[in-house]
mmCIF file of C-alpha atoms and ligand atoms in Angstrom:
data_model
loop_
_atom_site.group_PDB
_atom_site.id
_atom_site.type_symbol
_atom_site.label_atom_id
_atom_site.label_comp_id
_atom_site.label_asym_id
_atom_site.label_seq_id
_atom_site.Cartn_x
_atom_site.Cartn_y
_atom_site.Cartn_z
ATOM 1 C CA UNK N 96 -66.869 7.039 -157.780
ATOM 2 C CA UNK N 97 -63.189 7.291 -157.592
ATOM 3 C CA UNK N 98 -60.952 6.850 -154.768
ATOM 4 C CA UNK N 99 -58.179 8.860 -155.355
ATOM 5 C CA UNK N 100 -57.722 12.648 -154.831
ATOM 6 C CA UNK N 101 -55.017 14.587 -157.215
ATOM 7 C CA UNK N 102 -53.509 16.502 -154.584
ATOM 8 C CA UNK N 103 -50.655 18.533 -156.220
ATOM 9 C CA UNK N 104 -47.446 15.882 -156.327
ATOM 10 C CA UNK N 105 -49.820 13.690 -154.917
ATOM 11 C CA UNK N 106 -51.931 11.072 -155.433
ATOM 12 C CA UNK N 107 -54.558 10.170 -152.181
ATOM 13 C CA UNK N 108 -55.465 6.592 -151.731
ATOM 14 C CA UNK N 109 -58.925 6.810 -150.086
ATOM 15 C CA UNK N 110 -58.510 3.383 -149.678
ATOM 16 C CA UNK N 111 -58.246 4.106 -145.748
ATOM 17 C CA UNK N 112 -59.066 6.704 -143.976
ATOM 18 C CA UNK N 113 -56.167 9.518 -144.055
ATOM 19 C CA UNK N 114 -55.344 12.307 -141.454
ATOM 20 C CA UNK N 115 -54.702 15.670 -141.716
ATOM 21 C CA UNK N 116 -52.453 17.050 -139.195
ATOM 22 C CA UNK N 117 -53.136 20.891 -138.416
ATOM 23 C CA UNK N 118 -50.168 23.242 -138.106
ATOM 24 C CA UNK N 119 -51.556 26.106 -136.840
ATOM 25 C CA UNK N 120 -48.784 29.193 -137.080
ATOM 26 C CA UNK N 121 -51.250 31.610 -135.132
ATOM 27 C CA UNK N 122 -51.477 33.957 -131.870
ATOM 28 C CA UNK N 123 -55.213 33.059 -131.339
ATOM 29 C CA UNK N 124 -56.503 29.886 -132.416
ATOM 30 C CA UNK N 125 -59.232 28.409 -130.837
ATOM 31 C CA UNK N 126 -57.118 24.402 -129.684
ATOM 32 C CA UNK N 127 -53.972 26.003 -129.709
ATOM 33 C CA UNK N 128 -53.263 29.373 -130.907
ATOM 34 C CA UNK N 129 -50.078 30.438 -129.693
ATOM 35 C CA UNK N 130 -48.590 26.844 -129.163
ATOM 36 C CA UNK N 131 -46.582 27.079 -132.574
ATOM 37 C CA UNK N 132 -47.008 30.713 -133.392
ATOM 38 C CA UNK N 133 -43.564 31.420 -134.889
ATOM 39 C CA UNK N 134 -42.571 29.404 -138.261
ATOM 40 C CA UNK N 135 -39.843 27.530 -136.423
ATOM 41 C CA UNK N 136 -41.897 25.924 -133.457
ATOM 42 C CA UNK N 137 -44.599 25.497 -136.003
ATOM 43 C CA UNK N 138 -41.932 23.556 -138.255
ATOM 44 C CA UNK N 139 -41.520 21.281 -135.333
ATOM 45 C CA UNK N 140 -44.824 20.563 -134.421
ATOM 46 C CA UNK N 141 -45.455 19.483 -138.140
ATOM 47 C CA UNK N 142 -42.423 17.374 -137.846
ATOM 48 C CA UNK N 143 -43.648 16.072 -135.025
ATOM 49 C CA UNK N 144 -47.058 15.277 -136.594
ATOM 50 C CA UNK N 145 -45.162 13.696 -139.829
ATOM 51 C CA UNK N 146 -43.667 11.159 -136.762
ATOM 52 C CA UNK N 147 -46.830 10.134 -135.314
ATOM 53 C CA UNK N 148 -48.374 9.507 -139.017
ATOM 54 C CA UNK N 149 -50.079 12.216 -140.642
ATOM 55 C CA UNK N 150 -50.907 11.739 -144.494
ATOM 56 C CA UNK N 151 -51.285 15.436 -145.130
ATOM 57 C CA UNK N 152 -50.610 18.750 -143.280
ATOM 58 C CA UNK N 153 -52.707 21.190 -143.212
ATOM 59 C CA UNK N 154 -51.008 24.744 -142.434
ATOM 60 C CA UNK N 155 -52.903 27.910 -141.229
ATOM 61 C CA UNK N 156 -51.804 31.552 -140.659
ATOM 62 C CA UNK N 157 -55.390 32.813 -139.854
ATOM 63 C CA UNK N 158 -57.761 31.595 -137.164
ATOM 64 C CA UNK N 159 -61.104 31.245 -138.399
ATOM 65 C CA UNK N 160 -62.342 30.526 -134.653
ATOM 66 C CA UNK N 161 -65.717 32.270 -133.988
ATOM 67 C CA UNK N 162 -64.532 35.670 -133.599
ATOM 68 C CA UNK N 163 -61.508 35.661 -135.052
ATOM 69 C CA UNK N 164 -59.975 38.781 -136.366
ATOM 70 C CA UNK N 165 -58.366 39.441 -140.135
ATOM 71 C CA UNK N 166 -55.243 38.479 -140.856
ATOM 72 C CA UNK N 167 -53.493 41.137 -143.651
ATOM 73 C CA UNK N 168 -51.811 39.147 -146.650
ATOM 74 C CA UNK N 169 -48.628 39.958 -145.885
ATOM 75 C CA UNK N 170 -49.033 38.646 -142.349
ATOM 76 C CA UNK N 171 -50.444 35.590 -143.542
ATOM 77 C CA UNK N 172 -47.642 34.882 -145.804
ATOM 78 C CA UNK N 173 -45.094 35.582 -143.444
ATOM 79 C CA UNK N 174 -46.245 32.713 -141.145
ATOM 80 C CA UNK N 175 -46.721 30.355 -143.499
ATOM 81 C CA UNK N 176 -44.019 30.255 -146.349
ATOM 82 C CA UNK N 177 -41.348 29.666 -144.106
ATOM 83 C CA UNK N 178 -43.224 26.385 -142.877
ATOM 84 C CA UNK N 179 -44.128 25.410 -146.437
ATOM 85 C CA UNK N 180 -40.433 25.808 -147.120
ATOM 86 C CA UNK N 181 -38.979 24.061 -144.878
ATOM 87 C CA UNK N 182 -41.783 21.061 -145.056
ATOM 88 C CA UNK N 183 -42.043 21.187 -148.969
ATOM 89 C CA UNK N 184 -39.776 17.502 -149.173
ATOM 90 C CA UNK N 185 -41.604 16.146 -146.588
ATOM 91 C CA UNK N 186 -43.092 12.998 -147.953
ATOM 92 C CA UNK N 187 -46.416 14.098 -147.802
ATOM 93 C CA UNK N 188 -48.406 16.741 -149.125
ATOM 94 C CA UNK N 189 -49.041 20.042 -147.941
ATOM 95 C CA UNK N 190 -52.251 21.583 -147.170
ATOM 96 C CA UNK N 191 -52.804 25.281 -147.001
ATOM 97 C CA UNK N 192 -55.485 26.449 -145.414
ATOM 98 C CA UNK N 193 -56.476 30.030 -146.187
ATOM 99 C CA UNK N 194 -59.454 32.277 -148.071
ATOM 100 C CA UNK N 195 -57.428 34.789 -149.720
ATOM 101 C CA UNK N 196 -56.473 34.399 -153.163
ATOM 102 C CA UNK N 197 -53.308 35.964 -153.127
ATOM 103 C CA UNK N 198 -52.125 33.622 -150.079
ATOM 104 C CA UNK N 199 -53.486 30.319 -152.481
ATOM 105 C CA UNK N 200 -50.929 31.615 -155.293
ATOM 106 C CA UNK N 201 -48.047 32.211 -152.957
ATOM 107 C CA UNK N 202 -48.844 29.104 -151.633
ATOM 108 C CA UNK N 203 -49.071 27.157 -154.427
ATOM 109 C CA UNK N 204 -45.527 28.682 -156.299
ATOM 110 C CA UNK N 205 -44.151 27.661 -152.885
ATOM 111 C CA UNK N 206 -44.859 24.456 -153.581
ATOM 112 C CA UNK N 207 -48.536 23.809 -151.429
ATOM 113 C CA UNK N 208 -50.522 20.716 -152.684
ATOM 114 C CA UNK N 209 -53.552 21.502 -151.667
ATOM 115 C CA UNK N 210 -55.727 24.298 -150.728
ATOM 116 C CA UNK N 211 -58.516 24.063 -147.792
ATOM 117 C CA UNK N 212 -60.756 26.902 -148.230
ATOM 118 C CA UNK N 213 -63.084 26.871 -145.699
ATOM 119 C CA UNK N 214 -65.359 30.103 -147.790
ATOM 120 C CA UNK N 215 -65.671 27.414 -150.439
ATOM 121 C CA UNK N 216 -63.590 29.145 -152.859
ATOM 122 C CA UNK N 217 -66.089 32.050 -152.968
ATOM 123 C CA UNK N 218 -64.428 35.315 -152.551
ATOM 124 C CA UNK N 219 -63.758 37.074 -155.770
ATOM 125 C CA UNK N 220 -60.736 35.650 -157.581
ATOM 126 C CA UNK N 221 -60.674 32.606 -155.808
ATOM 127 C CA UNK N 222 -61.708 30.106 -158.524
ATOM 128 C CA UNK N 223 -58.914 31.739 -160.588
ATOM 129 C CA UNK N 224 -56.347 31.427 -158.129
ATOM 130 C CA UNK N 225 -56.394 27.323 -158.153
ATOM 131 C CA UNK N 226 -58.398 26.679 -161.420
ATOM 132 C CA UNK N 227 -55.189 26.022 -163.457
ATOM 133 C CA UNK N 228 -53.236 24.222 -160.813
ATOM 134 C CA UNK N 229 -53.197 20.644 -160.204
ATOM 135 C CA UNK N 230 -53.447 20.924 -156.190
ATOM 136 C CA UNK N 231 -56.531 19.472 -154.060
ATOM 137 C CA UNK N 232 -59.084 21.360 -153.133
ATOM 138 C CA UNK N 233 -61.137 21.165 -149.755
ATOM 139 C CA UNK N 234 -64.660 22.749 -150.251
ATOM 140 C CA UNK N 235 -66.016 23.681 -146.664
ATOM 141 C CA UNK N 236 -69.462 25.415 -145.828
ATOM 142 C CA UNK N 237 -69.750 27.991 -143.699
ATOM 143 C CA UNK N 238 -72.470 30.231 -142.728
ATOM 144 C CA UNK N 239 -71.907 33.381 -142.545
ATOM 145 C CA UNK N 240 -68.665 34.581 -142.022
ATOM 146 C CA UNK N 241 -66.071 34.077 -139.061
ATOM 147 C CA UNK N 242 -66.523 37.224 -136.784
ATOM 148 C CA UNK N 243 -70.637 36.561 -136.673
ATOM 149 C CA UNK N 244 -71.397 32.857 -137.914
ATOM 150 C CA UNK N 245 -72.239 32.072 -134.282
ATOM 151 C CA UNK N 246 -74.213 34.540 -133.097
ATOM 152 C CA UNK N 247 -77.882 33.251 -134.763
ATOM 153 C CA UNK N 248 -77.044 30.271 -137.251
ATOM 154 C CA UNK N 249 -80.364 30.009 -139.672
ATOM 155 C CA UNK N 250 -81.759 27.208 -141.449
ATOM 156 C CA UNK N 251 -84.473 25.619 -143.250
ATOM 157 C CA UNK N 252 -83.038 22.347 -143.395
ATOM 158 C CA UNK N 253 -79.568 21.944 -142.129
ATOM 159 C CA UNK N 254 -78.819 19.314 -144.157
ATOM 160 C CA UNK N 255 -80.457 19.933 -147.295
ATOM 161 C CA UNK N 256 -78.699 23.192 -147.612
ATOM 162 C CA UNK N 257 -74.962 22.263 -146.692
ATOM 163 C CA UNK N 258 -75.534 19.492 -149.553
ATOM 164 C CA UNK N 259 -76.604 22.198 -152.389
ATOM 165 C CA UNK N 260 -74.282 24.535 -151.221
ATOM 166 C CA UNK N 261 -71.551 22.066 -151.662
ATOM 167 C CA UNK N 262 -72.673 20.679 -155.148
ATOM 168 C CA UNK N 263 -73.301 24.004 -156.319
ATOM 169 C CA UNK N 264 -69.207 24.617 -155.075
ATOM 170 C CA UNK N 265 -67.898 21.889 -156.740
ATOM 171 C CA UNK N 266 -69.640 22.340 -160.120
ATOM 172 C CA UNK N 267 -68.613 26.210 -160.068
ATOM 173 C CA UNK N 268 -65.390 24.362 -159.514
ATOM 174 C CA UNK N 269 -66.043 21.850 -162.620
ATOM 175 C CA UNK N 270 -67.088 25.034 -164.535
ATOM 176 C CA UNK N 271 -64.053 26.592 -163.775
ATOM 177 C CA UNK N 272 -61.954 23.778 -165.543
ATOM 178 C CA UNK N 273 -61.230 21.880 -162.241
ATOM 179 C CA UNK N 274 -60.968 18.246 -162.487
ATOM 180 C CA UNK N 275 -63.623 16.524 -160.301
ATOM 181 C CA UNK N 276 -60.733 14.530 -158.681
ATOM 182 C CA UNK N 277 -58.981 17.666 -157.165
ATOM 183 C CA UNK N 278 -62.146 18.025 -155.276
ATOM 184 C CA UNK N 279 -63.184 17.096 -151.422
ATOM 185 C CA UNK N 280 -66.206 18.568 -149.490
ATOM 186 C CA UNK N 281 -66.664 19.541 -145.557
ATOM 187 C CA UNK N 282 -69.547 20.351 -143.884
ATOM 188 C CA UNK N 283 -67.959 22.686 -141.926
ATOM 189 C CA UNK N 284 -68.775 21.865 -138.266
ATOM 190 C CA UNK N 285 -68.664 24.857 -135.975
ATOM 191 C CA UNK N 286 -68.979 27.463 -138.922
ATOM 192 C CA UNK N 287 -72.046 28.846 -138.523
ATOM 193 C CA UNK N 288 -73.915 26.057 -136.665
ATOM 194 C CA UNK N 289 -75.771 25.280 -133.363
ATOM 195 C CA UNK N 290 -74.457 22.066 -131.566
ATOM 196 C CA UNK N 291 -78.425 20.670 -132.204
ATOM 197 C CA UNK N 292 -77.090 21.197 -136.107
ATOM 198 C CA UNK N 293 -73.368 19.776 -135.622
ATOM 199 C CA UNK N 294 -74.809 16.473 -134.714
ATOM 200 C CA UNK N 295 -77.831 16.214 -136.886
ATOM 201 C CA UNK N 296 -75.083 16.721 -139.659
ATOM 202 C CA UNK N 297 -72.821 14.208 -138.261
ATOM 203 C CA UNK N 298 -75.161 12.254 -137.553
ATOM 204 C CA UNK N 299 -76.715 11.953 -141.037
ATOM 205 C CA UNK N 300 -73.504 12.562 -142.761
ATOM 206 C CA UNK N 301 -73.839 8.830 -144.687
ATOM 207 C CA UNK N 302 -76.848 9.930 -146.210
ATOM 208 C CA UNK N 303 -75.682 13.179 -147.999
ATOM 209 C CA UNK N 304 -74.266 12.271 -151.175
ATOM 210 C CA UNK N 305 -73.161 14.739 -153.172
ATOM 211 C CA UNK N 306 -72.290 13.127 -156.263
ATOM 212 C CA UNK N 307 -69.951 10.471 -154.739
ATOM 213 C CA UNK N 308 -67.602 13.435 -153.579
ATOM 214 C CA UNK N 309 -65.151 12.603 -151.099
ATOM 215 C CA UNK N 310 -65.339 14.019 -147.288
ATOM 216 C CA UNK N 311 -63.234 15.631 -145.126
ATOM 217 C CA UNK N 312 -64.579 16.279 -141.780
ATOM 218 C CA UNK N 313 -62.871 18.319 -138.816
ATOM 219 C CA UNK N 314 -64.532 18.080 -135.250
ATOM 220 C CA UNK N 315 -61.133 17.806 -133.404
ATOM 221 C CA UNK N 316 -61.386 19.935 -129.956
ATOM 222 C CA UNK N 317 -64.312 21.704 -131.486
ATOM 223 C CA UNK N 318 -66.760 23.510 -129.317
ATOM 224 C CA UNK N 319 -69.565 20.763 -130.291
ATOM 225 C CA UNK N 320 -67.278 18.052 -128.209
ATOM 226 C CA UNK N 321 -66.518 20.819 -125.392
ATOM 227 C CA UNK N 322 -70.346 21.240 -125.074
ATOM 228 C CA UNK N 323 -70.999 17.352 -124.315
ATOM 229 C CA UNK N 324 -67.935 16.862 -122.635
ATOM 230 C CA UNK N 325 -67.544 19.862 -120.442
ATOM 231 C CA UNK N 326 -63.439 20.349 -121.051
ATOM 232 C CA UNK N 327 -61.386 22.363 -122.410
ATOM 233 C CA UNK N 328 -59.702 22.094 -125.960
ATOM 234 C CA UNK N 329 -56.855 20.024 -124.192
ATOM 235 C CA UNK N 330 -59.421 17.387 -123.039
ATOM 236 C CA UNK N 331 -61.348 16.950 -125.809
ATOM 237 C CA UNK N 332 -59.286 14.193 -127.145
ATOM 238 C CA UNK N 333 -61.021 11.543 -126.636
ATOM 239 C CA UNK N 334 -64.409 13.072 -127.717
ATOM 240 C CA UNK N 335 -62.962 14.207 -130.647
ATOM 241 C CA UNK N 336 -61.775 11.209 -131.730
ATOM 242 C CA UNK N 337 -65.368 9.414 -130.881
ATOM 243 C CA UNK N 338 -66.670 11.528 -133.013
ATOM 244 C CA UNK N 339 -64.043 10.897 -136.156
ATOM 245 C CA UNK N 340 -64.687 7.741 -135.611
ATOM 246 C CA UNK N 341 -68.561 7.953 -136.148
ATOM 247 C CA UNK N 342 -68.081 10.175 -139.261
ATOM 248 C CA UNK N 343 -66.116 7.408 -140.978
ATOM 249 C CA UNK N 344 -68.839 4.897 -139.966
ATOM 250 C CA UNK N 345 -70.315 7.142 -142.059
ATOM 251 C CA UNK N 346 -68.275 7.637 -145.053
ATOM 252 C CA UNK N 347 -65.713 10.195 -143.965
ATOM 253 C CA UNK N 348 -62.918 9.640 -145.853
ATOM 254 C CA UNK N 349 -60.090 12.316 -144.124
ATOM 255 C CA UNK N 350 -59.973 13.465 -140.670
ATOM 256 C CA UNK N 351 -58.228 16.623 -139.830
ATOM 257 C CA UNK N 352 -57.225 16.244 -136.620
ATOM 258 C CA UNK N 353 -54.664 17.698 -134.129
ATOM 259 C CA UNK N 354 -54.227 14.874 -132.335
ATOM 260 C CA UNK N 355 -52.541 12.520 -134.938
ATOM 261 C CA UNK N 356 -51.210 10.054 -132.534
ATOM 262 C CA UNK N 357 -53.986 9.010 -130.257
ATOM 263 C CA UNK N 358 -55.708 9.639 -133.901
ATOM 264 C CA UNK N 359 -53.906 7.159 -135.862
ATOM 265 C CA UNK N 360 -54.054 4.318 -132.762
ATOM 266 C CA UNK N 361 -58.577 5.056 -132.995
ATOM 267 C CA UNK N 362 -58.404 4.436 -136.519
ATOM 268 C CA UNK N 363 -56.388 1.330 -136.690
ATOM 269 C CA UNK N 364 -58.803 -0.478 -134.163
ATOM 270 C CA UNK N 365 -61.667 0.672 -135.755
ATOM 271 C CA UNK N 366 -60.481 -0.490 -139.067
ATOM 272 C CA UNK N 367 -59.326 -4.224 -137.938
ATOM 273 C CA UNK N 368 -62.943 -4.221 -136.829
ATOM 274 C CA UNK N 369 -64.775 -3.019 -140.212
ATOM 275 C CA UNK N 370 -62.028 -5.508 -142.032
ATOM 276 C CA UNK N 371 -61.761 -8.779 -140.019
ATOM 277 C CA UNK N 372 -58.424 -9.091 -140.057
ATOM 278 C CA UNK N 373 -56.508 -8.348 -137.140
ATOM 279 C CA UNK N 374 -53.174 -10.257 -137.882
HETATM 280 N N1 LIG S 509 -61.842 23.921 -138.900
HETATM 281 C C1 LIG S 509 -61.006 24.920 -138.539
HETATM 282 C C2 LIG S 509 -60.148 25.496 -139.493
HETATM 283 N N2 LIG S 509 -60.132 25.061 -140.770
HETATM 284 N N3 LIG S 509 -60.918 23.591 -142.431
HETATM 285 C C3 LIG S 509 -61.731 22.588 -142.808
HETATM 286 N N4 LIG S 509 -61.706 22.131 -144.066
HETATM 287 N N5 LIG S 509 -62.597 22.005 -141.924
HETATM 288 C C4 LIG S 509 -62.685 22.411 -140.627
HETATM 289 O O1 LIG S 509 -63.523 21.856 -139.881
HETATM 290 C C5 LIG S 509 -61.836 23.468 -140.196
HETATM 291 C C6 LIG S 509 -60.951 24.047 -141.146
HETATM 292 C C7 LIG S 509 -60.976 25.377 -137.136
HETATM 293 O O2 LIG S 509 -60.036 24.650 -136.395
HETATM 294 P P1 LIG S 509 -58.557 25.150 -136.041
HETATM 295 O O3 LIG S 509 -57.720 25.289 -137.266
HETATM 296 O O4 LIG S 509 -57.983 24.253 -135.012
HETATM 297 O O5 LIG S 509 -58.789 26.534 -135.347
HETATM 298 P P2 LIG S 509 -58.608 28.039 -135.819
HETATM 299 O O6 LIG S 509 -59.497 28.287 -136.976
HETATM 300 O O7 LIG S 509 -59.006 28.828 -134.582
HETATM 301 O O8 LIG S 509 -57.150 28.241 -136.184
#
């Protein structure tokens, strides 16, 4: 198993755990749609998330909150580009996180290092869109699709299912001509899962292997968190972050988070405690 992700102009070391910061330039999403809605308050909140240590940014123009409604292409551009601009010679790389394959090629010749899909790189001309590029490539399951994945999630076996989804991803992927390296996987929690299912696959997240893949989780603010802790997305802060916390007990390897600095403090104290060494 490697531990390095080709990410674009990037090379991850998953040598620690990294965080992705999320720039969401949206009216309506779920933690904090409206908060950096235009490209130039969204601009400074990434900035803002470089200072407090993010490793990667992940930038959205489309909420995929339970619900949500379409975003046209053109829309969708026009929020993001100018934040991809402006954050291209940032140090670190860029994350876009979007479906449509058109927004993935803008993207990209805008200089994006990564693309988050969170369909999996399943709607038609998706595979085509990043095959040839060098940029990362987050794998996500979802069930369903946004506007209904909540209303009666299904399942066999929860687990057993998000792992052959995700393996049968990654080698369409691999068929594709994508080097295995590009690629991380995400279960996906909130997309098209009960809470009972959210923590079963948290929970048994160290025992999913698929193929030595890395993992990128996202639970930050999510509804799983509001449903033990009764808040808000404001105050789920500190539930989110227990719960990044036990998903790299488990093997996670990058949070995406939108709380980078009370984020980045967690992770330090957790990792002087896995290492021993707390000069
Ligand atoms: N969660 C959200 C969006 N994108 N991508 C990945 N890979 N994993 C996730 O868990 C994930 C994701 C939802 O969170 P957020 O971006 O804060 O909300 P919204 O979709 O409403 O913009």
């Amino acid at each position: 198993m490697s531990n390095t992700v080709l990410c674009g102009r990037f090379e991850l070391d998953l040598g620690r755990p990294l965080l992705m910061g999320i720039v969401n330039v949206t009216p309506d999403s779920f933690s904090d749609g409206n908060a950096h809605a235009d490209p130039d308050s969204a601009v400074r909140h990434a900035r803002d998330l470089l200072s407090q240590g993010a490793d990667i940014l992940d930038i959205g123009g489309e909420s995929t909150r339970p619900g949500a409604d379409p975003v046209s292409i053109h829309d969708e551009l026009a929020r993001i580009l100018p934040v991809i601009e402006a954050m291209r010679d940032c140090g670190v790389p860029l994350s876009v996180d979007t479906f449509k394959p058109e927004v993935m090629r803008a993207a990209l010749d805008a200089g994006a290092d990564m693309i988050n899909d969170v369909y999996g790189f399943r709607q038609p001309g998706a595979l085509d869109a990043v095959a040839a590029s060098r940029c990362g490539l987050c794998v996500m399951h979802m069930q369903g699709e946004p506007k209904t994945m909540q209303q009666a999630p299904q399942y066999g076996d929860v687990v057993g299912e998000v792992r052959a989804f995700l393996l049968a991803r990654a080698q369409a992927l691999m068929a594709s001509g994508v080097d295995r390296h590009r690629i991380v996987l995400d279960p996906g929690f909130g997309f098209g899962k009960t809470v009972e299912q959210n923590y079963l696959l948290l929970r048994r997240l160290g025992e999913i292997d698929v193929e030595g893949f890395p993992w990128l989780i996202g639970l930050s603010r999510k509804s799983m968190i509001g449903h033990i802790v009764g808040r808000e997305p404001p105050g789920r802060v500190a539930g989110s972050i227990a719960a990044a916390l036990a998903g790299l007990a488990r093997g996670a390897n990058i949070l995406r988070v939108h709380d980078v600095a009370a984020t980045v403090d967690a992770v330090k104290v957790w990792r002087t405690i896995e290492s021993g060494d707390s000069r």
